[in-house]
PDB file of C-alpha atoms in Angstrom:
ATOM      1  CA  UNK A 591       0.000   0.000   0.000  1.00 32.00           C
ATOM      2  CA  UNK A 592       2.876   2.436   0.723  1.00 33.00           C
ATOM      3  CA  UNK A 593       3.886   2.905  -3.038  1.00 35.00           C
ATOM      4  CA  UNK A 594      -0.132   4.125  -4.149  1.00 34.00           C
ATOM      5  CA  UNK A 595       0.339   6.621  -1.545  1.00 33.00           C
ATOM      6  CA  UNK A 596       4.255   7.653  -3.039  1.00 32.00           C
ATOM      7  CA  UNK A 597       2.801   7.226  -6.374  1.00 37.00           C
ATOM      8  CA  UNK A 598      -0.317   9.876  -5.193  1.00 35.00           C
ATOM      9  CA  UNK A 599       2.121  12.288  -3.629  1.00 35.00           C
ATOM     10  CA  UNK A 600       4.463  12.423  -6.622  1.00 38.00           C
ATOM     11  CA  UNK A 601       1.698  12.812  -9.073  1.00 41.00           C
ATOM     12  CA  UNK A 602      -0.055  15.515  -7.286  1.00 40.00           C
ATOM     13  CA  UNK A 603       3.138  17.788  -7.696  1.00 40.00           C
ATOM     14  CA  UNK A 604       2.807  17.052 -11.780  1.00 41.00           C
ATOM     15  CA  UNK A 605       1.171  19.730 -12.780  1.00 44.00           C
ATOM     16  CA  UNK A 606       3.242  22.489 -11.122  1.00 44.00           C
ATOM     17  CA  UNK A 607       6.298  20.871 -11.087  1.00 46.00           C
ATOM     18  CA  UNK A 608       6.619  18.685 -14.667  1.00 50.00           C
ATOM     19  CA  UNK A 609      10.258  17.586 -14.200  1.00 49.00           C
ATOM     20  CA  UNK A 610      10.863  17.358 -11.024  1.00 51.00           C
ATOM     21  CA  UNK A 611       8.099  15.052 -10.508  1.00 52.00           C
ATOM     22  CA  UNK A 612       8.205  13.022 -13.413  1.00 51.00           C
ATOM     23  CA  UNK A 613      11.934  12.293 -12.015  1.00 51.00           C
ATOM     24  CA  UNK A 614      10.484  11.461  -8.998  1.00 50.00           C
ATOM     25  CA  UNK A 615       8.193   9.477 -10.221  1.00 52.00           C
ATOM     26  CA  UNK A 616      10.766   7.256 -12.235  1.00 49.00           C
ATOM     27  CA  UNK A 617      12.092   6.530  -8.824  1.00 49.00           C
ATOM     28  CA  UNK A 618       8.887   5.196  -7.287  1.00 49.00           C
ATOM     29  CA  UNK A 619       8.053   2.805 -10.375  1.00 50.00           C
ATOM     30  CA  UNK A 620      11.190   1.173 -10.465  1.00 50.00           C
ATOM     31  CA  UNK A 621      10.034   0.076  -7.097  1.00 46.00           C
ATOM     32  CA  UNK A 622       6.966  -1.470  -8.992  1.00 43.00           C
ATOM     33  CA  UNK A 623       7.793  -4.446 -10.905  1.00 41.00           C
ATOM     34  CA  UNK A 624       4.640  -5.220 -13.222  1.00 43.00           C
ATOM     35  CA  UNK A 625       3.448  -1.957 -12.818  1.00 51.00           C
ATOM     36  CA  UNK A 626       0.834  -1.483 -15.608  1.00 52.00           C
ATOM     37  CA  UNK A 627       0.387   1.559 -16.961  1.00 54.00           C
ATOM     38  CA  UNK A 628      -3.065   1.215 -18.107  1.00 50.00           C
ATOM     39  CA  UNK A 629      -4.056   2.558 -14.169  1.00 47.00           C
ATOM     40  CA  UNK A 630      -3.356   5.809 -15.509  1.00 56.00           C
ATOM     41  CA  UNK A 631      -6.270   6.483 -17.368  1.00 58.00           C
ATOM     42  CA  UNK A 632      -8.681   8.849 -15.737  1.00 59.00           C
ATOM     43  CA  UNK A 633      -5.806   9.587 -12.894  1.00 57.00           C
ATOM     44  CA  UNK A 634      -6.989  12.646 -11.100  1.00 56.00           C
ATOM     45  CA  UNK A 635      -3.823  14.749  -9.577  1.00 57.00           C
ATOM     46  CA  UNK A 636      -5.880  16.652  -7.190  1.00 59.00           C
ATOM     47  CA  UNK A 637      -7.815  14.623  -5.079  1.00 58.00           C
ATOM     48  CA  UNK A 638      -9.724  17.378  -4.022  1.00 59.00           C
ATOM     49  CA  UNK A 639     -10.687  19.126  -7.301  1.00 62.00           C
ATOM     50  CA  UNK A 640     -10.519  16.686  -9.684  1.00 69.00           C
ATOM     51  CA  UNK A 641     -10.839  17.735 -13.473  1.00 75.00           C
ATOM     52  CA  UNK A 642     -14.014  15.672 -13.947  1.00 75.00           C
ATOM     53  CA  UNK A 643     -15.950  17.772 -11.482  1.00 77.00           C
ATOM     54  CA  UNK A 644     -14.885  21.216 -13.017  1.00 87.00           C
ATOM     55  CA  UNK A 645     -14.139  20.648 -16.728  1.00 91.00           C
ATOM     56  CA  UNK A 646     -17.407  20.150 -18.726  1.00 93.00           C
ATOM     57  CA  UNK A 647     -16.302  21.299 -21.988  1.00 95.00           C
ATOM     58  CA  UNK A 648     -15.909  18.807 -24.497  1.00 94.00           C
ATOM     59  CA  UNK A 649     -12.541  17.664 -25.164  1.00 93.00           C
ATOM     60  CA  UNK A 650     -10.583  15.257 -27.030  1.00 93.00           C
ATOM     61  CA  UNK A 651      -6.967  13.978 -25.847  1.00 92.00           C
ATOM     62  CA  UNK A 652      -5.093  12.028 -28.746  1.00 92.00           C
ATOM     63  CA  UNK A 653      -1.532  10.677 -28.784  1.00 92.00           C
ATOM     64  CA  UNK A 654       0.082  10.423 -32.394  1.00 94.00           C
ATOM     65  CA  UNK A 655       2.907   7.905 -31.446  1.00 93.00           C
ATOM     66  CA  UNK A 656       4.424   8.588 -35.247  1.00 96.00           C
ATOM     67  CA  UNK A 657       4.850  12.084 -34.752  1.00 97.00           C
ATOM     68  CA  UNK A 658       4.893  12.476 -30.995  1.00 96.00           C
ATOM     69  CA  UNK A 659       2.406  14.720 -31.027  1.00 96.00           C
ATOM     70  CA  UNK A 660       0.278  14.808 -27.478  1.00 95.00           C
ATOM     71  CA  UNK A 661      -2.819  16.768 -28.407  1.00 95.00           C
ATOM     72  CA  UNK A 662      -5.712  18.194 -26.316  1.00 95.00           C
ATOM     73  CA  UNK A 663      -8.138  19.916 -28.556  1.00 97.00           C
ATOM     74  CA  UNK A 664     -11.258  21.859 -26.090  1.00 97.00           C
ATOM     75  CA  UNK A 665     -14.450  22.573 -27.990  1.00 96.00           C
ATOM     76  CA  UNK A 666     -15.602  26.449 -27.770  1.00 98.00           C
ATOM     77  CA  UNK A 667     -17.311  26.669 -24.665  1.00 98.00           C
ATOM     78  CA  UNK A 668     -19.098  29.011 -22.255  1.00 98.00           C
ATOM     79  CA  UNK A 669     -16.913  29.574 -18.811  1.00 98.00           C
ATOM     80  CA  UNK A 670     -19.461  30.093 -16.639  1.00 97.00           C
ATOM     81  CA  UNK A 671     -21.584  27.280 -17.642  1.00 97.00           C
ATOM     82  CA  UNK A 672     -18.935  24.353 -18.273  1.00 97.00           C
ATOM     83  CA  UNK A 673     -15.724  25.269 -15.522  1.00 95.00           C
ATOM     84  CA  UNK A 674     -16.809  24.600 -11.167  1.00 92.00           C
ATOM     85  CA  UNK A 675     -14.924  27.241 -10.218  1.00 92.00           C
ATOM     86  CA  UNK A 676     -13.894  27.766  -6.477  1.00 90.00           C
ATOM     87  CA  UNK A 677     -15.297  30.872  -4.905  1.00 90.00           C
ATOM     88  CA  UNK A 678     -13.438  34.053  -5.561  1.00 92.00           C
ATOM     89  CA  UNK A 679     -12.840  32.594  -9.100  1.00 94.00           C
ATOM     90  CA  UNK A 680     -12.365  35.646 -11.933  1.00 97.00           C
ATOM     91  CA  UNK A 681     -10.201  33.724 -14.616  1.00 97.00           C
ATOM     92  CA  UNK A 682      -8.672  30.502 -15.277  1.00 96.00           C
ATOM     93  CA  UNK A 683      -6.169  28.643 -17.413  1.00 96.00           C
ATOM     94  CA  UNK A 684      -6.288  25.439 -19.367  1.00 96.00           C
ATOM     95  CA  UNK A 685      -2.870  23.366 -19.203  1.00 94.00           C
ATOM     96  CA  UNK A 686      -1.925  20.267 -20.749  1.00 94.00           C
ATOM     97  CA  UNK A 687       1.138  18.234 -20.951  1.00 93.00           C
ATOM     98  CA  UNK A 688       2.548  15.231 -22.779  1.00 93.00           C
ATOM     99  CA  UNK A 689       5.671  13.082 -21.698  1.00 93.00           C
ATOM    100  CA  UNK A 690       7.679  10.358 -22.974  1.00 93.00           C
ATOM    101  CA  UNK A 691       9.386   8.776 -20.305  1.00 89.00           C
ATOM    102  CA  UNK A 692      12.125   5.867 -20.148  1.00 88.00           C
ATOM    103  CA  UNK A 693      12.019   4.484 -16.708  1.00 84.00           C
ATOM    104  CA  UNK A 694      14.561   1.775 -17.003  1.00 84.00           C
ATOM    105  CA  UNK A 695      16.630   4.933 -17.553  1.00 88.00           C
ATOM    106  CA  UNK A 696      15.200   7.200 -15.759  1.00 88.00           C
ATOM    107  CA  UNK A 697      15.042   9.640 -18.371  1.00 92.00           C
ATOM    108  CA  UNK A 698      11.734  11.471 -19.816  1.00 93.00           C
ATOM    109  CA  UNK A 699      11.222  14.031 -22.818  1.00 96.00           C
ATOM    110  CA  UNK A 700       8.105  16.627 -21.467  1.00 95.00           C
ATOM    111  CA  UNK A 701       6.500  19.670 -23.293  1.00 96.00           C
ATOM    112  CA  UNK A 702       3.864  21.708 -21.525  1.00 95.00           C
ATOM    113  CA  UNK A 703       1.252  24.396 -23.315  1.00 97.00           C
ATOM    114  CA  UNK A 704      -1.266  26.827 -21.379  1.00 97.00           C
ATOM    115  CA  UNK A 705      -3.689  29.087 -22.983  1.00 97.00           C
ATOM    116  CA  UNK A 706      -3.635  32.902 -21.349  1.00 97.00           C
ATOM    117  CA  UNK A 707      -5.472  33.469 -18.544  1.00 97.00           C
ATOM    118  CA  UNK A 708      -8.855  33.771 -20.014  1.00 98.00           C
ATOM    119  CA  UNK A 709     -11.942  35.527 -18.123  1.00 98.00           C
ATOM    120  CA  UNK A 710     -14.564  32.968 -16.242  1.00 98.00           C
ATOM    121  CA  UNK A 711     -18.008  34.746 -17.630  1.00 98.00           C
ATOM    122  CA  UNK A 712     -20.231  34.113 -20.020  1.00 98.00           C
ATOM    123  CA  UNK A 713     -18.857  34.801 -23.755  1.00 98.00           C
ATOM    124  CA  UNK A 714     -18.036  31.549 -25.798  1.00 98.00           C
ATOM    125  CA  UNK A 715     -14.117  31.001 -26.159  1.00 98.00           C
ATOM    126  CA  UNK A 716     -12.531  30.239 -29.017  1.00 97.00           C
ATOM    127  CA  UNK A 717     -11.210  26.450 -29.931  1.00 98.00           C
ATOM    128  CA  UNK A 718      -8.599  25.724 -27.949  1.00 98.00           C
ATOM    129  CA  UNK A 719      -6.107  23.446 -29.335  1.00 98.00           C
ATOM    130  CA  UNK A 720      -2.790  22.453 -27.269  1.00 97.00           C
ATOM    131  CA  UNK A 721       0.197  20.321 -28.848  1.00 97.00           C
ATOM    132  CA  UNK A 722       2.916  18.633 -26.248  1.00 97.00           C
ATOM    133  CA  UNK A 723       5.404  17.475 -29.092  1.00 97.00           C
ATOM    134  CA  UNK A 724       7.775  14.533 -27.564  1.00 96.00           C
ATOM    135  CA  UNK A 725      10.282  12.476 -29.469  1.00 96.00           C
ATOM    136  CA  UNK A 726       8.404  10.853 -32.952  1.00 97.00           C
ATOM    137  CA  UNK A 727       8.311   6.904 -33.211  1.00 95.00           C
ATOM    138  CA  UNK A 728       9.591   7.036 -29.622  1.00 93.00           C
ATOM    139  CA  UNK A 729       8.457   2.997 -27.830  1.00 90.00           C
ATOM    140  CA  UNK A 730       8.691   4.500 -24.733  1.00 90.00           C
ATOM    141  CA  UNK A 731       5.606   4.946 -22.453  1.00 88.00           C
ATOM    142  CA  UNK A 732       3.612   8.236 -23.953  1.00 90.00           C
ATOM    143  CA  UNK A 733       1.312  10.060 -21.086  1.00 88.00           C
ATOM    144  CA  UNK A 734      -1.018  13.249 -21.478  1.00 90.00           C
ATOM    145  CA  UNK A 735      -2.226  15.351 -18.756  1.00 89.00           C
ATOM    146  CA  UNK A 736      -4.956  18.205 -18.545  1.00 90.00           C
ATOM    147  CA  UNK A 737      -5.748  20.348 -16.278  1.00 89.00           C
ATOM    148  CA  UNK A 738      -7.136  24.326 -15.070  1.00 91.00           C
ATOM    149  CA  UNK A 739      -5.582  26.533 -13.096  1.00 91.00           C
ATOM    150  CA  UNK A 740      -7.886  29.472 -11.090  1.00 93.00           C
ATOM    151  CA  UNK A 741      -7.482  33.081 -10.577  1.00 95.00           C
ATOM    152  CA  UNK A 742      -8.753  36.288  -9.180  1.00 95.00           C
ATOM    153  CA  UNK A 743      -8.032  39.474 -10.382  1.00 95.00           C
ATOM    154  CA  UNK A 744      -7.403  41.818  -7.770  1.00 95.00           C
ATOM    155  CA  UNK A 745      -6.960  45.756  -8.517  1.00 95.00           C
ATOM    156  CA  UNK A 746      -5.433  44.681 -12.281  1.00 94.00           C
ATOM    157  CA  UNK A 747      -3.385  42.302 -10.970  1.00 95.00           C
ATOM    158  CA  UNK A 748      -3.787  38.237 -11.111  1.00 95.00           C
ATOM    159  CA  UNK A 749      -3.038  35.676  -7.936  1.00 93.00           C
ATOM    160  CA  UNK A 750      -3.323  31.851  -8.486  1.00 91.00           C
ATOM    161  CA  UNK A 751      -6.110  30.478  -5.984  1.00 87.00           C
ATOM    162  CA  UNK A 752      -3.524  28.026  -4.144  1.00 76.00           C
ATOM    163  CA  UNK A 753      -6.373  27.125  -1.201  1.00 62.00           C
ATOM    164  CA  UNK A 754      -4.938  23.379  -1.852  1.00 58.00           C
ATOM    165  CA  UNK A 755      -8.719  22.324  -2.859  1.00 56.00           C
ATOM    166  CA  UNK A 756      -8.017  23.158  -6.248  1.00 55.00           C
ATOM    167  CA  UNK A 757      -4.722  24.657  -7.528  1.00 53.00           C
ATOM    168  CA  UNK A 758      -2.292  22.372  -5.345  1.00 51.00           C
TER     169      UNK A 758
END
């Protein structure tokens, strides 16, 4: 039991922390022979604001192994209506990234996108479409991740909600 709660504390540092974690993690699953990677899908980093309860946008994650491109494409939505937001919410982020990582040797290729911060009201966004480009016709383990980051704008200026509930 000790290695799901490693494997949950390493994880939950992803999405602010791509590198460092993802070398961290390499640590923890050479601990886990077997380990099969299809437990990933769905993985929630933030146990207590987990995307599935505040992303209702359509979206459509795709991995193109040949090219190495780790897409996240995020229909045109309205804020208000498809993002939970925590109280004190103004704005938000959408963040995705893919990895490639070799954990026999404990290496990993990672590219991150964001869009601006974009305003939490009512008026339809655009398309957004990310691209995480890691190495093409890599064999290695390919992972994507998605997530939102909140804000409030206070007197022009922007501050990350980091109450822990949502923004870790």
């Amino acid at each position: 039991m000790e290695p799901e709660i490693t494997i949950y504390s390493v994880m939950a540092c992803a999405p602010t922390a791509p590198a460092t974690a993802l070398a961290t993690a390499m640590m923890v699953f050479r601990r886990i022979p077997q380990l099969s990677l299809f437990i990933f899908s769905g993985f929630e980093f933030n146990i207590s604001g987990k995307l599935g309860t505040s992303l209702f946008a359509p979206f459509v994650g795709a991995i193109d192994r040949a090219t190495g491109a780790i897409t996240v494409n995020v229909e045109s939505f309205i804020p208000k209506n498809m993002i939970a937001a925590p109280g004190g919410t103004t704005h938000y982020k959408i963040i995705s990234a893919g990895a490639e990582i070799d954990f026999e040797a404990e290496t990993f290729v990672e590219a991150h996108s964001e869009t601006a911060i974009l305003p939490w009201d009512a008026t339809a966004t655009a398309v957004i479409n990310q691209v995480n480009t890691v190495t093409p016709a890599s064999t290695k383990p390919l992972f994507l991740a998605l997530g939102l980051e909140f804000y409030q704008e206070v007197n022009g200026s922007m501050y990350s909600l980091k109450n822990g509930a949502y923004n870790p």
